[in-house]
Coordinates of C-alpha atoms and ligand atoms in Angstrom, one line a residue:
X1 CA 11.1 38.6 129.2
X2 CA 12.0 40.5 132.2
X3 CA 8.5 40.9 133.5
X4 CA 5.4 39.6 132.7
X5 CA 2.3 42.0 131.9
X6 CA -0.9 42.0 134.0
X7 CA -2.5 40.0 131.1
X8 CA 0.1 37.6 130.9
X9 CA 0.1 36.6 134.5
X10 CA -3.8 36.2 134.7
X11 CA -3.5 33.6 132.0
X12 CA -0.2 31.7 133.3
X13 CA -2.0 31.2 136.5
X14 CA -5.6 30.3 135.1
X15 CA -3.5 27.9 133.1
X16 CA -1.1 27.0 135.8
X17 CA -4.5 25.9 137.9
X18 CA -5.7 24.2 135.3
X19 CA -2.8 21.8 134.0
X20 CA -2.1 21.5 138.2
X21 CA -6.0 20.4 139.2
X22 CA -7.4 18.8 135.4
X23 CA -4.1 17.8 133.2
X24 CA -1.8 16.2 135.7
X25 CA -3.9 13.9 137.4
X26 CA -6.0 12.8 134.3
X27 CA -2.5 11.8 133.2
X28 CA -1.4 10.3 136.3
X29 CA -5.3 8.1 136.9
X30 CA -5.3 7.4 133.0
X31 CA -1.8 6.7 132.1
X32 CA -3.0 3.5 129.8
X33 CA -5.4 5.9 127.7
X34 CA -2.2 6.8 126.0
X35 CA -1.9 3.4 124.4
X36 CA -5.4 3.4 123.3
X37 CA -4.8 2.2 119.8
X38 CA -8.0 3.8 119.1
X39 CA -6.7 7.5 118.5
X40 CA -10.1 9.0 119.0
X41 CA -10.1 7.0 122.5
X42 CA -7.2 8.8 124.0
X43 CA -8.2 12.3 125.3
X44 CA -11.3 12.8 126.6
X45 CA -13.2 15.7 125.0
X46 CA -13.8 17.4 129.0
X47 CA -9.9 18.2 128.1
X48 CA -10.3 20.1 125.4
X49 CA -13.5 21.7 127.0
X50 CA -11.6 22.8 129.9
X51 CA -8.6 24.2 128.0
X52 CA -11.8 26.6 125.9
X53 CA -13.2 27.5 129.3
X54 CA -10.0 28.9 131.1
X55 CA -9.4 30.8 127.4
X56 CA -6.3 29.3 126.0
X57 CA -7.8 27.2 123.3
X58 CA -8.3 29.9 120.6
X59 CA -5.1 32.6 121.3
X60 CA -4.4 34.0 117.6
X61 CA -8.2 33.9 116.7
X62 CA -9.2 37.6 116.2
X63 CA -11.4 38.6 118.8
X64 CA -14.5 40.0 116.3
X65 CA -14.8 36.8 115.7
X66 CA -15.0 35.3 119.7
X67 CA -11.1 33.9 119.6
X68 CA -8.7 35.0 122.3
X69 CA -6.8 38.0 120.8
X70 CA -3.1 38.8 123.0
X71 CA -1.6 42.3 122.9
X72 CA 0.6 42.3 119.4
X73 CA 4.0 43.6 120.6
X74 CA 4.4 40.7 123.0
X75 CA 2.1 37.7 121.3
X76 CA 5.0 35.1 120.5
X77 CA 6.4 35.8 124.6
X78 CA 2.4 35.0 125.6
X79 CA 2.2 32.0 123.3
X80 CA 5.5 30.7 124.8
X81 CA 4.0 31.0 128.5
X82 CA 1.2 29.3 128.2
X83 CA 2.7 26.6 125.8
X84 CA 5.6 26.1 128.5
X85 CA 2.4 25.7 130.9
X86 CA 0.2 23.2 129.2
X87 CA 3.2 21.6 128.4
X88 CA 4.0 20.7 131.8
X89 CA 1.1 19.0 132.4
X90 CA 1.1 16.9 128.1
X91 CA 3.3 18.0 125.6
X92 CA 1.3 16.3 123.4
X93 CA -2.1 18.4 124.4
X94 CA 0.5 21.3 124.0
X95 CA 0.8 20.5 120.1
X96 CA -3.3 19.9 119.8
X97 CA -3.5 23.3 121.0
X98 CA -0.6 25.3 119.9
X99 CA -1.4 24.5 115.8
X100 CA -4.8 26.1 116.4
X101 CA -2.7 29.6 117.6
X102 CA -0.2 29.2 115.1
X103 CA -2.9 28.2 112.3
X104 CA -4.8 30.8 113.1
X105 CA -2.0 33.6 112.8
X106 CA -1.4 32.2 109.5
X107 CA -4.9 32.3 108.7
X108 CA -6.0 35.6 110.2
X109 CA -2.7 37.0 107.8
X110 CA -3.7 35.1 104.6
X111 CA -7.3 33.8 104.1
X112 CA -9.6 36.1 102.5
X113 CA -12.5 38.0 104.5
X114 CA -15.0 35.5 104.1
X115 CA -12.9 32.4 104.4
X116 CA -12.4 33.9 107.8
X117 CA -16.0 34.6 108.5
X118 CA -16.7 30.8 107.9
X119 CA -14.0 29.1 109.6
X120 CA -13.4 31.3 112.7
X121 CA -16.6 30.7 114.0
X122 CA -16.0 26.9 113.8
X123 CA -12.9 27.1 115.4
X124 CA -14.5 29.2 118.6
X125 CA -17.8 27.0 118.8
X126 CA -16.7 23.9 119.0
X127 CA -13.9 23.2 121.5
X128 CA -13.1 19.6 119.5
X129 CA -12.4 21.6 116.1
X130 CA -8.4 21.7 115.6
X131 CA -5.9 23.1 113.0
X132 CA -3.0 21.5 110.5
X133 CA -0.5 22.3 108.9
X134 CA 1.1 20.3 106.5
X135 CA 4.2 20.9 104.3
X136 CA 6.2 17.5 105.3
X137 CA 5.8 14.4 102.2
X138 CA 7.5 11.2 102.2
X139 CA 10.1 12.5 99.6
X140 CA 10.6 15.5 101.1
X141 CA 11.3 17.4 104.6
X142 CA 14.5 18.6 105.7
X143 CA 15.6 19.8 102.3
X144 CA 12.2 22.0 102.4
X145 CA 13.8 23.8 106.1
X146 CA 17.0 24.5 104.2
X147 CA 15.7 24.9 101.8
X148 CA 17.2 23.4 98.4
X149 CA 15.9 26.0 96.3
X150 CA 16.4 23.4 93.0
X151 CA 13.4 22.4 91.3
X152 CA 14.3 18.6 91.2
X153 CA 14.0 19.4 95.2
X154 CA 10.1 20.8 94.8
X155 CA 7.3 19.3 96.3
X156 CA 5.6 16.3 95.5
X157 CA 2.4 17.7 95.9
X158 CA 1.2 19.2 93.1
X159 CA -1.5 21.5 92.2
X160 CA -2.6 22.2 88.7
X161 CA -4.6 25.5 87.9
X162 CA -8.9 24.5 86.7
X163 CA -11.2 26.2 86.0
X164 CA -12.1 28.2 88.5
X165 CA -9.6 26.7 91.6
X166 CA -6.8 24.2 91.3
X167 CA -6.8 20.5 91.3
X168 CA -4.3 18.8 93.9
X169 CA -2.6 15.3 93.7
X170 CA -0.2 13.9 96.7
X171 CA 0.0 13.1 100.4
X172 CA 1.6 14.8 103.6
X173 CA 2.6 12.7 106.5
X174 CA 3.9 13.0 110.1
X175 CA 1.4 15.6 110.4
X176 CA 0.2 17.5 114.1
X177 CA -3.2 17.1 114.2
X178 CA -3.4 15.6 110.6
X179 CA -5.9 12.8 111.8
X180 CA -8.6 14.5 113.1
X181 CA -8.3 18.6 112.8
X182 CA -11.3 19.8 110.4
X183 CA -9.2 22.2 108.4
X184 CA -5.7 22.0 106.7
X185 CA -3.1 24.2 105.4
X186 CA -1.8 22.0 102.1
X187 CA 1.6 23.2 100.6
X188 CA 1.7 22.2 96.9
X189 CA 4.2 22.3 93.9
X190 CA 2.6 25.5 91.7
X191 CA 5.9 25.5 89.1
X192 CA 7.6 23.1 88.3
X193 CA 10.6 24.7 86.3
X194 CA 11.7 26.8 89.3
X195 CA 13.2 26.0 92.8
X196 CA 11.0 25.7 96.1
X197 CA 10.9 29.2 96.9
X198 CA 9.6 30.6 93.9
X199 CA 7.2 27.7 93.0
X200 CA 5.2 26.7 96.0
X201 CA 1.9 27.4 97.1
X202 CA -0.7 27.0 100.1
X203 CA -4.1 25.9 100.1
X204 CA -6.9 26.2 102.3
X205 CA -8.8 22.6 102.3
X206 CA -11.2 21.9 104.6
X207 CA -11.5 17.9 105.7
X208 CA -14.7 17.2 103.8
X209 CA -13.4 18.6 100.3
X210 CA -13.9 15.7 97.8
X211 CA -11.1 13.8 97.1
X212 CA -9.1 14.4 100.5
X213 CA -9.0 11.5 102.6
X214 CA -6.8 10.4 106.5
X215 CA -4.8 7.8 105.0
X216 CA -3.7 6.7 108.7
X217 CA -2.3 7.8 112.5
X218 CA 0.9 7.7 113.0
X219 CA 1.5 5.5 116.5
X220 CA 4.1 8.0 117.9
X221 CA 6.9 7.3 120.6
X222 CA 5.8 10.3 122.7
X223 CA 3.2 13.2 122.5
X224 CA 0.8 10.5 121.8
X225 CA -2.4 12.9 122.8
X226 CA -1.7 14.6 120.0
X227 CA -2.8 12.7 116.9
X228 CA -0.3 12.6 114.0
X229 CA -1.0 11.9 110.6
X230 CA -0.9 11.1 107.1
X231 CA -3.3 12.3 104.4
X232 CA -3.9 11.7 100.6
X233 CA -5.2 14.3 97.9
X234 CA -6.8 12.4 94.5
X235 CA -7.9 14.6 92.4
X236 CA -9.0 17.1 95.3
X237 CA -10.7 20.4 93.9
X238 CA -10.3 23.7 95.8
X239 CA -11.5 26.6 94.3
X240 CA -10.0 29.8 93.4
X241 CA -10.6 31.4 96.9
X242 CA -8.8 28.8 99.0
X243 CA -5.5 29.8 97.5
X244 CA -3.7 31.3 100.3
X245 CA -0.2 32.6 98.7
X246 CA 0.8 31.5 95.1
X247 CA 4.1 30.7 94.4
X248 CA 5.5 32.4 97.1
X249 CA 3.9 30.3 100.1
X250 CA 7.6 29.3 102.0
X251 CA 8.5 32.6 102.2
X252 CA 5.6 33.9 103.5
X253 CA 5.2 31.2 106.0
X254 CA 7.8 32.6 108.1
X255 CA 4.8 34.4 110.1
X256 CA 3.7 30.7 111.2
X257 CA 7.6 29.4 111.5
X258 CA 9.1 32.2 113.6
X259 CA 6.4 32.0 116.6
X260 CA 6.3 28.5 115.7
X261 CA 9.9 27.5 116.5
X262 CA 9.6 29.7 119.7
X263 CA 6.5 27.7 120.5
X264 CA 8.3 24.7 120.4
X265 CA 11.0 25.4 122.3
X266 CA 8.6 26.9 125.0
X267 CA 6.2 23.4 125.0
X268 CA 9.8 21.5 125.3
X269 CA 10.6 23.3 128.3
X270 CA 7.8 22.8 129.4
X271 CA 8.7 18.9 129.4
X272 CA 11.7 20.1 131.2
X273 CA 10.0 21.8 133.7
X274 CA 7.9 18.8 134.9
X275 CA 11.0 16.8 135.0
X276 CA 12.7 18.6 137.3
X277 CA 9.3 19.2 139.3
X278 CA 8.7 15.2 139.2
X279 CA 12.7 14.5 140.3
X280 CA 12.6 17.4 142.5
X281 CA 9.9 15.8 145.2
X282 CA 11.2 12.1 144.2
X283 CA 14.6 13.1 145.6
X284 CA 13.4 14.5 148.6
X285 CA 11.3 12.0 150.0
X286 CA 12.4 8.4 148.4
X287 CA 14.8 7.1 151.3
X288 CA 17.8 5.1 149.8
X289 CA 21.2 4.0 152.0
X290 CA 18.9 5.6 155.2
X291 CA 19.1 8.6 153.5
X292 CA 16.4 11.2 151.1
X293 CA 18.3 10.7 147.5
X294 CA 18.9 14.2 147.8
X295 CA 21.5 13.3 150.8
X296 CA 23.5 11.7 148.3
X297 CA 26.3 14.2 146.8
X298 CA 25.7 12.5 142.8
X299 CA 22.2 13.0 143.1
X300 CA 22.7 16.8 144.1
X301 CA 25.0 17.5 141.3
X302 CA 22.2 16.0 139.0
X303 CA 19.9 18.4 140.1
X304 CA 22.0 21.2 139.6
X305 CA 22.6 20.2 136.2
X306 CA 19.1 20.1 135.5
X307 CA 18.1 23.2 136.9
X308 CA 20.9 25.0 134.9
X309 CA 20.0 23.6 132.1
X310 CA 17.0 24.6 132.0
X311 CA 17.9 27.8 132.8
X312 CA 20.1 28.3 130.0
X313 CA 17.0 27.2 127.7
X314 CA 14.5 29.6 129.1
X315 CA 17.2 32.8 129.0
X316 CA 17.8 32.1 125.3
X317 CA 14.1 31.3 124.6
X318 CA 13.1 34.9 126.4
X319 CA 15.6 36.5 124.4
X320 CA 14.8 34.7 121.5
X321 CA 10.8 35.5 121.8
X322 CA 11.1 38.6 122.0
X323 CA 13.1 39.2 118.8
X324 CA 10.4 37.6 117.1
X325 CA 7.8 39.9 118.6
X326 CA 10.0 43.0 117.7
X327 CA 10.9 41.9 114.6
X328 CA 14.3 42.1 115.1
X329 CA 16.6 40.9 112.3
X330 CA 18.6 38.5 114.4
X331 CA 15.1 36.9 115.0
X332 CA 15.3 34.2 112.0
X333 CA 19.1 32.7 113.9
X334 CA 17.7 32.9 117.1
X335 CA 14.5 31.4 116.8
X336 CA 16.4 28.2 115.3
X337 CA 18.8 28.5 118.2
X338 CA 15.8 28.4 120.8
X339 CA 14.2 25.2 119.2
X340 CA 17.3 22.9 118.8
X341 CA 19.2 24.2 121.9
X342 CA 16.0 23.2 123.8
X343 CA 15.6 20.4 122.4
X344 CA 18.8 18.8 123.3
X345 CA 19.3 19.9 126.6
X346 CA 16.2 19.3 127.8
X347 CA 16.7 15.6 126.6
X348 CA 19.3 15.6 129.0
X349 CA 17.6 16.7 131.5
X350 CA 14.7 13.5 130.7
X351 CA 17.9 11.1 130.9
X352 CA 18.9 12.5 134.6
X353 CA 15.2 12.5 135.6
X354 CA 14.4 8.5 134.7
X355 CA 17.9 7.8 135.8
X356 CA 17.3 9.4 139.5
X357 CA 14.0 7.5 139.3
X358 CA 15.9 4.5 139.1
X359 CA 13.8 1.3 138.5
X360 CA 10.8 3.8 138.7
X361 CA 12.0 5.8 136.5
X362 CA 10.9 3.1 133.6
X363 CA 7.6 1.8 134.9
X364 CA 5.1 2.9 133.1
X365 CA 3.0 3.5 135.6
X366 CA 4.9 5.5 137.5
X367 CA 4.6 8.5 134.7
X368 CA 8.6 9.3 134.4
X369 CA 9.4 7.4 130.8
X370 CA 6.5 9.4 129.4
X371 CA 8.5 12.4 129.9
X372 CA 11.7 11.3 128.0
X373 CA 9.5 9.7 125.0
X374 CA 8.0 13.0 124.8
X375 CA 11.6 14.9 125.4
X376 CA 12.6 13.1 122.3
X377 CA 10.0 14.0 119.7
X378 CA 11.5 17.5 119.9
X379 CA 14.8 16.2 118.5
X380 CA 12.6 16.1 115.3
X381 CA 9.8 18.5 115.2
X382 CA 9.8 21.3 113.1
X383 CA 13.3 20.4 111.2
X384 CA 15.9 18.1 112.8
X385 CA 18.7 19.2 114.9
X386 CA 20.8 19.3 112.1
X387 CA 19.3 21.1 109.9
X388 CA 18.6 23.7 112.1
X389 CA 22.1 24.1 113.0
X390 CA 22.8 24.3 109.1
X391 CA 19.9 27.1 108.9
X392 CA 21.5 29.3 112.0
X393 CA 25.1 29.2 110.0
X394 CA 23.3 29.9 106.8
X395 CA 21.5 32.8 108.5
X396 CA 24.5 34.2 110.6
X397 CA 27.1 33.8 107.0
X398 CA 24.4 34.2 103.9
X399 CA 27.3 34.6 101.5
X400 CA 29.7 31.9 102.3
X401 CA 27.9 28.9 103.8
X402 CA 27.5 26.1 101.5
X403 CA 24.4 25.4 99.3
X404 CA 24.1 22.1 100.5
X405 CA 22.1 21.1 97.3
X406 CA 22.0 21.3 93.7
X407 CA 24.0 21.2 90.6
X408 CA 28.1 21.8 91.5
Ligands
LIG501 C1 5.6 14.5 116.2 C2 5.9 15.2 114.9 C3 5.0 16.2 114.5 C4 5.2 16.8 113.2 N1 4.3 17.7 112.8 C5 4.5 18.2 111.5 C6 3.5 19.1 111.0 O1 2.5 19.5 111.7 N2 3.6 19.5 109.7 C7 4.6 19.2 108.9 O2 4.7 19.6 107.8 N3 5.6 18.3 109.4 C8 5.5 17.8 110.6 N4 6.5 17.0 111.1 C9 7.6 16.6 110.3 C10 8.9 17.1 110.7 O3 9.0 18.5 110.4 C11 10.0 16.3 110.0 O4 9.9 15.0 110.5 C12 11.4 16.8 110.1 O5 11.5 18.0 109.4 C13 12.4 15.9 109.5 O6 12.0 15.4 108.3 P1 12.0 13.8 107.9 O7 11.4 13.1 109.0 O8 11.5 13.6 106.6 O9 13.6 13.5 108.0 P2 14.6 13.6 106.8 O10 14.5 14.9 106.1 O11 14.4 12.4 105.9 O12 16.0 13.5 107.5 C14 16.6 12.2 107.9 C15 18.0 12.5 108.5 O13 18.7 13.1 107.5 C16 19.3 14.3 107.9 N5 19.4 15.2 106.8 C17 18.5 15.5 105.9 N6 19.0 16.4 105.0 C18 20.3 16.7 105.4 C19 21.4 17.5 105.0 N7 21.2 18.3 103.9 N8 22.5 17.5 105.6 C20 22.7 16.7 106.7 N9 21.7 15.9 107.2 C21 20.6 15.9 106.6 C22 18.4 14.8 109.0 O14 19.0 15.8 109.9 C23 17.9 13.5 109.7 O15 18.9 13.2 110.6 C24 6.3 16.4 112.4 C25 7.2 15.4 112.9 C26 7.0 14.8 114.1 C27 8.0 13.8 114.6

């Protein structure tokens, strides 16, 4: 984006104020709360209440209902700002926050009238409610992002049609907010004869629903304010109405993926950003050799590298963004593009920040590791680097690159 809109820069600098006065130095005074091994112990709720008061908690909830609604032609370029920007100050509050937009798109898009009249409500009142999504099993991932449109490839998860709703059995792990949000989005196995595409479906399934149950929290290597993780379905009753999209629910998730792999290329810059901040003021005021590190011609061609990098992320994120917001059809490759190009520059740019820190650079109180164990999550997030790469060639040839999958 070229320029940003009157709106836009209202809520990057209410946001900007609040990650620079709230976020940072909660991090910075509390870096131990991370490795609370209580998950619920971690973030203190005033976080979350802060994010609701300067309006960024509920973006993508419409505004009849009290959520933050952003102009439509440039939502995904808004949501990438103020990701970027939370980002900055904890990737993995990012993520808490960003599935509650993206959920909520989804939802807003999908869930009937009065599935919408219960849960919006919920979502807007109490700043501590969040939003999952889950599609990733044990047996199954990667092969879903491709996907292997094969039925022996299908999900795991299966629903069965009852009387009057479906009946699901199965579990979902590595899932954002998936240990305490208070409503999920459950993809299941609707058919079993036919490949992913045509046989999958999404759920609507509120946390209390009988049979549902957190089966655990994932300890993660970064983004560890964000809790990850893994639920089981026995026998879990929904009923007819909390069917989102029969059969067809991949295809029609591409209105939660698109924005979604923007999103998470914006919340990784984000990490890059407060790298180069952090290494910025380190190299100009730690004194090494009687000189500011900056002095020292190695260090300066660091820097450079990191800035430009960084660069190069945000130009093809821009561009990127806004093809999803037009709906352009080179979105789909460039929205893949975004994500894993971010992801593995900006990992680079982690490794030059701890390794100008030095020594400091893996204390853990001095705050610069955090930044490369949350740099590296993103290798991972929303498909692996790999498979994206193999979705972008898919996308850009559709009639001669390979399968990948299934019978010879
Ligand atoms: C912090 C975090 C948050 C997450 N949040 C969510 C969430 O909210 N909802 C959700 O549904 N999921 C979520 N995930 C899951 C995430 O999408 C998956 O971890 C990711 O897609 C990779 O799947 P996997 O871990 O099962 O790896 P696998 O699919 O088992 O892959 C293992 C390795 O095999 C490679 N591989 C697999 N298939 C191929 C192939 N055909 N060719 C070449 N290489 C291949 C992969 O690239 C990778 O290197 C999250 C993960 C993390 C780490």
């Amino acid at each position: 984006m070229t320029s940003l809109s009157e709106e836009q820069r209202i809520m990057r600098q209410s946001c900007r104020d609040f990650v620079d006065d709230v976020v940072i130095p909660f991090i910075r005074g509390n870096w131990q709360r991370e490795w609370d091994m209580r998950p619920e112990g971690r973030l203190p709720p005033e976080i979350l209440e802060g994010a609701d008061k300067v309006g960024i908690r509920t973006l993508g909830v419409p505004e009849e209902f009290g959520g933050v609604e952003l102009e439509k032609g440039t939502e995904t370029q808004t949501f990438a700002i103020i990701a970027e920007e939370i980002a900055r100050g904890d990737s993995g509050l990012s993520d808490k926050l960003v599935q509650i937009w993206k959920v909520s798109v989804l939802l807003r898009n999908l869930a009937p009238r009065h599935l919408q009249e219960r849960w919006f409500p919920r979502v807007v009142n109490d700043p501590q409610f969040l939003l999952a999504h889950c599609l990733t099993e044990p047996r199954g991932a990667s092969d879903r992002w491709l996907p292997y449109n094969v039925p022996e490839a299908a999900m795991q998860t299966k629903a069965v049609k009852a009387n009057g709703g479906w009946v699901i059995n199965g579990r979902k792990q590595f899932i954002s907010n998936g240990y305490d949000a208070g409503l999920f989005v459950v993809y299941a196995n609707t058919n079993p004869k036919v490949g992913m595409l045509q046989g999958t479906s999404s759920f609507l399934v509120p946390r209390e629903t009988k049979g549902f149950t957190v089966a655990r929290c994932n300890e993660t290597l970064g983004c560890r304010f964000m809790n990850n993780g893994e639920m089981v379905f026995e026998d879990m009753f929904v009923p007819d109405d909390h069917l989102l999209v029969q059969d067809s629910a991949l295809g029609s998730a591409g209105i939660y993926f698109r924005p979604g792999k923007i999103i998470q290329a914006a919340k990784n810059l984000g990490v890059g950003v407060r790298a180069f901040e952090a290494t910025a003021d380190y190299v100009q005021n730690y004194v090494q050799g009687g000189r500011i590190l900056i002095k020292h011609q190695a260090v300066a061609l660091r820097m450079a590298d990191m800035a430009t990098k960084l660069e190069a992320v945000r130009a093809l994120l821009n561009r990127a963004a806004q093809a999803v917001d037009d709906e352009a059809p080179e979105a789909e490759t460039l929205c893949n593009m975004a994500k894993m190009f971010a992801s593995e520059e900006v990992m680079k740019v982690a490794q030059h920040a701890v390794e100008l820190h030095g020594g400091n650079g893996i204390m853990l109180d001095f705050g610069i590791e955090k930044i490369l164990r949350d740099a590296v999550i993103f290798l991972h997030m929303d498909a692996t680097s790999d498979v994206s790469k193999f979705k972008i060639v898919k996308n850009m040839f559709p009639d001669t690159a390979g399968k990948y999958a299934g019978p010879e």
